[in-house]
CSV table of C-alpha atoms in Angstrom, one decimal:
chain,number,residue,atom,x,y,z
A,94,MET,CA,49.6,-186.0,38.2
A,95,THR,CA,46.3,-184.3,36.0
A,96,THR,CA,44.1,-186.5,33.1
A,97,THR,CA,43.2,-185.0,30.5
A,98,GLY,CA,41.8,-186.5,27.2
A,99,GLY,CA,42.5,-189.9,28.0
A,100,GLY,CA,45.9,-189.6,29.3
A,101,ARG,CA,47.8,-188.4,32.3
A,102,LEU,CA,50.0,-186.2,32.9
A,103,ALA,CA,52.6,-185.5,35.6
A,104,LEU,CA,53.0,-182.5,37.1
A,105,ARG,CA,55.6,-181.8,39.9
A,106,GLU,CA,55.4,-179.1,42.2
A,107,SER,CA,58.0,-177.4,44.4
A,108,GLY,CA,57.8,-173.7,46.8
A,109,PRO,CA,55.9,-171.3,48.9
A,110,ALA,CA,52.3,-172.5,48.7
A,111,ALA,CA,51.8,-168.7,49.9
A,112,ALA,CA,53.1,-167.5,46.2
A,113,PRO,CA,51.1,-166.7,43.3
A,114,PRO,CA,51.2,-170.0,41.0
A,115,VAL,CA,53.8,-170.9,38.0
A,116,VAL,CA,53.3,-173.1,35.7
A,117,LEU,CA,56.0,-174.3,33.5
A,118,ILE,CA,56.7,-175.6,30.4
A,119,HIS,CA,59.1,-177.0,29.0
A,120,GLY,CA,60.4,-177.7,25.5
A,121,TRP,CA,61.0,-180.1,22.4
A,122,ALA,CA,61.8,-183.7,23.7
A,123,GLN,CA,62.4,-182.7,27.4
A,124,THR,CA,60.8,-182.7,31.2
A,125,GLY,CA,59.5,-180.5,34.1
A,126,GLU,CA,62.6,-181.4,35.5
A,127,VAL,CA,64.3,-178.8,32.9
A,128,TRP,CA,62.9,-176.1,35.7
A,129,ASP,CA,64.8,-174.8,39.3
A,130,LEU,CA,62.7,-171.8,40.0
A,131,PRO,CA,62.9,-172.0,44.0
A,132,GLY,CA,61.2,-169.3,46.4
A,133,PHE,CA,58.3,-169.7,43.7
A,134,HIS,CA,55.4,-172.2,43.9
A,135,THR,CA,55.3,-174.1,40.7
A,136,TYR,CA,54.1,-176.9,39.3
A,137,ALA,CA,56.7,-177.7,36.1
A,138,VAL,CA,54.3,-180.2,33.6
A,139,ASP,CA,55.8,-183.2,31.8
A,140,LEU,CA,54.3,-183.0,28.3
A,141,ARG,CA,51.8,-185.6,26.9
A,142,GLY,CA,54.7,-188.0,25.2
A,143,HIS,CA,57.4,-186.3,27.2
A,144,GLY,CA,58.9,-187.2,31.2
A,145,GLU,CA,56.6,-189.5,32.9
A,146,SER,CA,53.3,-188.2,30.8
A,147,ASP,CA,50.9,-190.8,28.8
A,148,ASP,CA,52.0,-191.3,24.8
A,149,PHE,CA,48.3,-189.8,23.8
A,150,GLY,CA,46.4,-189.1,21.2
A,151,ASP,CA,47.3,-186.0,18.7
A,152,TYR,CA,49.8,-184.5,18.3
A,153,ARG,CA,49.7,-182.2,15.7
A,154,ASP,CA,45.9,-180.8,17.0
A,155,SER,CA,45.9,-177.3,18.9
A,156,ARG,CA,42.3,-178.5,20.6
A,157,GLN,CA,44.4,-181.2,22.2
A,158,TRP,CA,47.6,-178.9,23.8
A,159,ALA,CA,44.5,-177.1,24.7
A,160,ALA,CA,42.5,-178.9,26.5
A,161,ASP,CA,46.3,-180.1,28.0
A,162,VAL,CA,47.2,-176.9,29.3
A,163,ARG,CA,43.1,-176.5,30.8
A,164,ALA,CA,43.7,-179.7,32.3
A,165,VAL,CA,46.6,-178.3,34.3
A,166,LEU,CA,45.0,-175.2,35.3
A,167,ASP,CA,42.3,-177.1,36.2
A,168,HIS,CA,44.2,-178.6,39.5
A,169,THR,CA,46.4,-175.4,39.8
A,170,GLY,CA,43.7,-173.1,39.5
A,171,PRO,CA,44.2,-168.5,38.4
A,172,ALA,CA,48.5,-169.2,37.2
A,173,THR,CA,50.8,-167.4,35.3
A,174,LEU,CA,51.7,-169.4,32.6
A,175,VAL,CA,55.8,-169.5,31.8
A,176,GLY,CA,56.7,-171.1,28.0
A,177,TRP,CA,59.7,-172.3,27.1
A,178,SER,CA,60.7,-172.9,23.1
A,179,TYR,CA,58.1,-174.9,22.6
A,180,GLY,CA,56.5,-175.2,25.2
A,181,GLY,CA,55.8,-170.9,23.8
A,182,LEU,CA,53.4,-172.5,21.0
A,183,VAL,CA,52.1,-174.7,23.4
A,184,ILE,CA,50.8,-171.9,25.8
A,185,ALA,CA,49.7,-170.4,22.1
A,186,ASP,CA,47.3,-173.7,21.5
A,187,TYR,CA,45.7,-172.7,25.4
A,188,LEU,CA,44.9,-169.0,23.6
A,189,ARG,CA,43.7,-169.8,20.5
A,190,VAL,CA,40.5,-172.2,22.4
A,191,HIS,CA,40.4,-171.2,25.5
A,192,GLY,CA,41.9,-167.6,26.2
A,193,THR,CA,43.6,-165.9,28.6
A,194,ALA,CA,40.7,-167.8,31.1
A,195,ASP,CA,42.9,-169.1,34.8
A,196,VAL,CA,46.0,-166.8,33.0
A,197,THR,CA,47.1,-164.0,35.6
A,198,ALA,CA,50.4,-163.7,32.9
A,199,LEU,CA,52.2,-165.4,30.3
A,200,VAL,CA,55.4,-165.2,30.2
A,201,PHE,CA,57.3,-166.7,26.4
A,202,VAL,CA,61.0,-167.8,26.7
A,203,SER,CA,63.0,-168.4,23.8
A,204,ALA,CA,59.8,-169.5,22.7
A,205,ILE,CA,58.3,-170.4,19.1
A,206,THR,CA,54.7,-169.3,19.2
A,207,GLU,CA,54.5,-170.4,15.9
A,208,ILE,CA,55.4,-173.1,13.8
A,209,GLY,CA,55.8,-174.6,9.6
A,210,ARG,CA,58.0,-172.9,6.6
A,211,GLY,CA,58.3,-169.5,6.9
A,212,ARG,CA,56.2,-169.0,10.5
A,213,PRO,CA,57.9,-165.6,11.7
A,214,GLY,CA,56.8,-166.8,15.3
A,215,GLY,CA,58.5,-170.3,14.5
A,216,ALA,CA,61.4,-168.5,13.0
A,217,THR,CA,64.9,-170.9,14.4
A,218,GLY,CA,68.3,-170.6,14.8
A,219,PRO,CA,71.0,-173.0,12.6
A,220,VAL,CA,71.8,-175.1,15.6
A,221,MET,CA,67.6,-175.8,15.6
A,222,ARG,CA,68.5,-176.6,12.1
A,223,ALA,CA,71.5,-178.3,11.2
A,224,ALA,CA,69.2,-181.1,14.6
A,225,LEU,CA,67.3,-181.5,11.7
A,226,PRO,CA,65.5,-184.0,10.8
A,227,GLY,CA,68.7,-186.4,12.9
A,228,ALA,CA,68.1,-185.8,16.1
A,229,ILE,CA,64.2,-186.8,15.8
A,230,THR,CA,65.6,-190.5,14.9
A,231,ASP,CA,69.0,-190.9,16.4
A,232,ASP,CA,70.0,-190.5,20.2
A,233,ALA,CA,73.9,-189.2,18.5
A,234,ALA,CA,73.3,-186.2,17.1
A,235,MET,CA,69.8,-185.3,19.9
A,236,ALA,CA,73.5,-185.2,22.4
A,237,THR,CA,75.1,-183.0,19.9
A,238,PHE,CA,71.8,-180.2,19.7
A,239,CYS,CA,71.8,-180.5,23.0
A,240,ALA,CA,75.0,-180.2,23.7
A,241,ALA,CA,75.1,-176.8,21.7
A,242,MET,CA,71.9,-175.1,22.6
A,243,ALA,CA,73.4,-173.0,25.1
A,244,PRO,CA,77.3,-174.1,25.0
A,245,VAL,CA,78.1,-171.9,29.1
A,246,LEU,CA,76.4,-174.9,30.9
A,247,PRO,CA,77.6,-177.1,32.6
A,248,ALA,CA,78.3,-180.8,31.7
A,249,GLU,CA,76.2,-182.0,33.6
A,250,MET,CA,73.5,-179.7,33.2
A,251,VAL,CA,74.0,-180.8,29.4
A,252,ALA,CA,74.3,-185.3,30.5
A,253,LYS,CA,70.7,-184.8,32.2
A,254,LEU,CA,69.6,-182.1,28.8
A,255,THR,CA,70.1,-185.5,26.7
A,256,ALA,CA,69.2,-188.2,28.5
A,257,ALA,CA,65.8,-186.4,29.6
A,258,ALA,CA,65.7,-185.6,25.6
A,259,THR,CA,66.8,-188.8,24.2
A,260,SER,CA,63.9,-190.3,26.5
A,261,VAL,CA,61.9,-189.5,24.4
A,262,SER,CA,60.2,-191.0,21.7
A,263,PRO,CA,61.7,-191.1,17.9
A,264,LYS,CA,57.5,-190.4,17.2
A,265,VAL,CA,57.1,-188.2,20.1
A,266,ARG,CA,59.6,-186.2,18.5
A,267,GLY,CA,58.8,-186.3,15.3
A,268,GLU,CA,55.5,-185.3,15.7
A,269,LEU,CA,55.9,-182.4,17.5
A,270,PHE,CA,57.4,-181.1,14.5
A,271,ARG,CA,54.5,-182.0,12.0
A,272,ARG,CA,52.3,-178.9,11.9
A,273,ASP,CA,51.8,-175.9,10.2
A,274,VAL,CA,50.3,-172.7,13.3
A,275,ASP,CA,49.8,-169.5,13.1
A,276,SER,CA,49.0,-168.0,15.6
A,277,ALA,CA,49.2,-163.8,15.1
A,278,ASP,CA,45.0,-163.5,16.0
A,279,VAL,CA,46.1,-165.1,18.8
A,280,LEU,CA,48.8,-162.8,20.6
A,281,LYS,CA,47.0,-160.3,19.2
A,282,ALA,CA,44.1,-161.2,21.6
A,283,VAL,CA,46.3,-161.7,25.1
A,284,ASP,CA,44.6,-159.2,28.0
A,285,VAL,CA,46.7,-160.0,30.4
A,286,PRO,CA,50.7,-158.9,31.2
A,287,ALA,CA,53.2,-160.3,29.5
A,288,LEU,CA,56.9,-160.9,29.0
A,289,VAL,CA,59.2,-161.6,26.4
A,290,VAL,CA,62.6,-163.5,27.2
A,291,HIS,CA,64.8,-164.5,24.5
A,292,GLY,CA,69.5,-164.6,25.1
A,293,THR,CA,70.4,-162.0,21.8
A,294,GLN,CA,73.1,-165.7,21.0
A,295,ASP,CA,70.1,-168.7,20.9
A,296,GLU,CA,70.7,-170.3,17.3
A,297,VAL,CA,68.2,-173.1,18.1
A,298,VAL,CA,64.9,-170.3,18.4
A,299,ALA,CA,66.2,-167.2,15.8
A,300,PRO,CA,65.8,-164.2,18.6
A,301,ALA,CA,63.9,-163.0,15.4
A,302,ALA,CA,60.3,-165.0,16.7
A,303,ALA,CA,60.7,-163.2,20.3
A,304,GLU,CA,60.4,-159.6,18.5
A,305,TYR,CA,57.6,-161.0,16.7
A,306,SER,CA,55.4,-162.3,19.5
A,307,ALA,CA,56.6,-159.0,21.6
A,308,ALA,CA,55.5,-156.6,18.4
A,309,LEU,CA,51.9,-158.7,18.7
A,310,ILE,CA,51.0,-159.3,22.1
A,311,PRO,CA,49.4,-155.4,23.5
A,312,GLY,CA,51.5,-154.3,26.5
A,313,ALA,CA,54.0,-156.9,26.6
A,314,GLU,CA,57.7,-156.6,28.2
A,315,LEU,CA,60.7,-157.7,25.7
A,316,SER,CA,63.7,-158.8,28.0
A,317,LEU,CA,67.2,-159.9,25.6
A,318,TYR,CA,69.7,-161.3,27.8
A,319,PRO,CA,73.1,-160.7,26.3
A,320,ASP,CA,75.6,-163.2,25.1
A,321,THR,CA,72.6,-166.0,26.4
A,322,ALA,CA,72.0,-168.6,23.8
A,323,HIS,CA,68.4,-170.9,24.0
A,324,ALA,CA,68.1,-171.6,28.2
A,325,PRO,CA,68.2,-167.9,30.3
A,326,PHE,CA,66.7,-169.2,32.2
A,327,LEU,CA,69.9,-171.7,33.3
A,328,GLU,CA,72.5,-169.7,32.0
A,329,ARG,CA,71.4,-166.6,34.0
A,330,PRO,CA,69.0,-168.2,37.0
A,331,GLN,CA,69.2,-164.8,39.1
A,332,ARG,CA,68.2,-162.1,36.3
A,333,PHE,CA,65.3,-164.5,35.7
A,334,ALA,CA,64.1,-165.0,38.2
A,335,ALA,CA,64.2,-161.4,38.6
A,336,ASP,CA,61.9,-160.6,35.8
A,337,LEU,CA,59.4,-163.3,37.2
A,338,LEU,CA,59.5,-162.1,39.8
A,339,ARG,CA,58.3,-158.7,38.8
A,340,VAL,CA,55.0,-160.0,36.3
A,341,ALA,CA,54.5,-163.5,38.4
A,342,ARG,CA,50.9,-161.9,40.2
């Protein structure tokens, strides 16, 4: 556990301590347990209101999300930040307040970096649009969303994703969407290596969101995974591990 702004964040450490640290930030209505990256020295955080972390503070304020990531980096030391889906927006929140302080590299995975009507860095696909607003309060709608986000995943993984998602309160599920955030200037100011990974068949976050982010981040590499939906690290684990190994430092 680490503490930030009056609340506690759960942090799961695994892997060889000699390897460069990698901080893993999950997506909307998930937990740090979604990650499985053997061979890496990882710290998987449960975002505020998710998993074993406390439900505290303001979910709409970029500065508070930035403070959460700052608290994690104070614990881990300089690290590669990896953000999946909504986790990409949390990384952008950190960059907005702290720049790349203690960030050695960035990896955006099927990620949004903006949110709000018409924000290109937050472009969504038909699965996400179909899920809202129902999945905020209706667990059955959330289960449908979890099954549709990456249809090739085995039933036991879908069950795990669904259990994590439905454990998050409707209040928190809803608050995460009640934001309007532009990140163009934040992305243009990135001065560390960056990798943007996205599945070409992602119908939760549109591939256009990845193309937008990669075009703005100086020197960013865009890695598009064919025949892959919203969870490249689960659907194509070997390729994702190879990509992460190239940039983690």
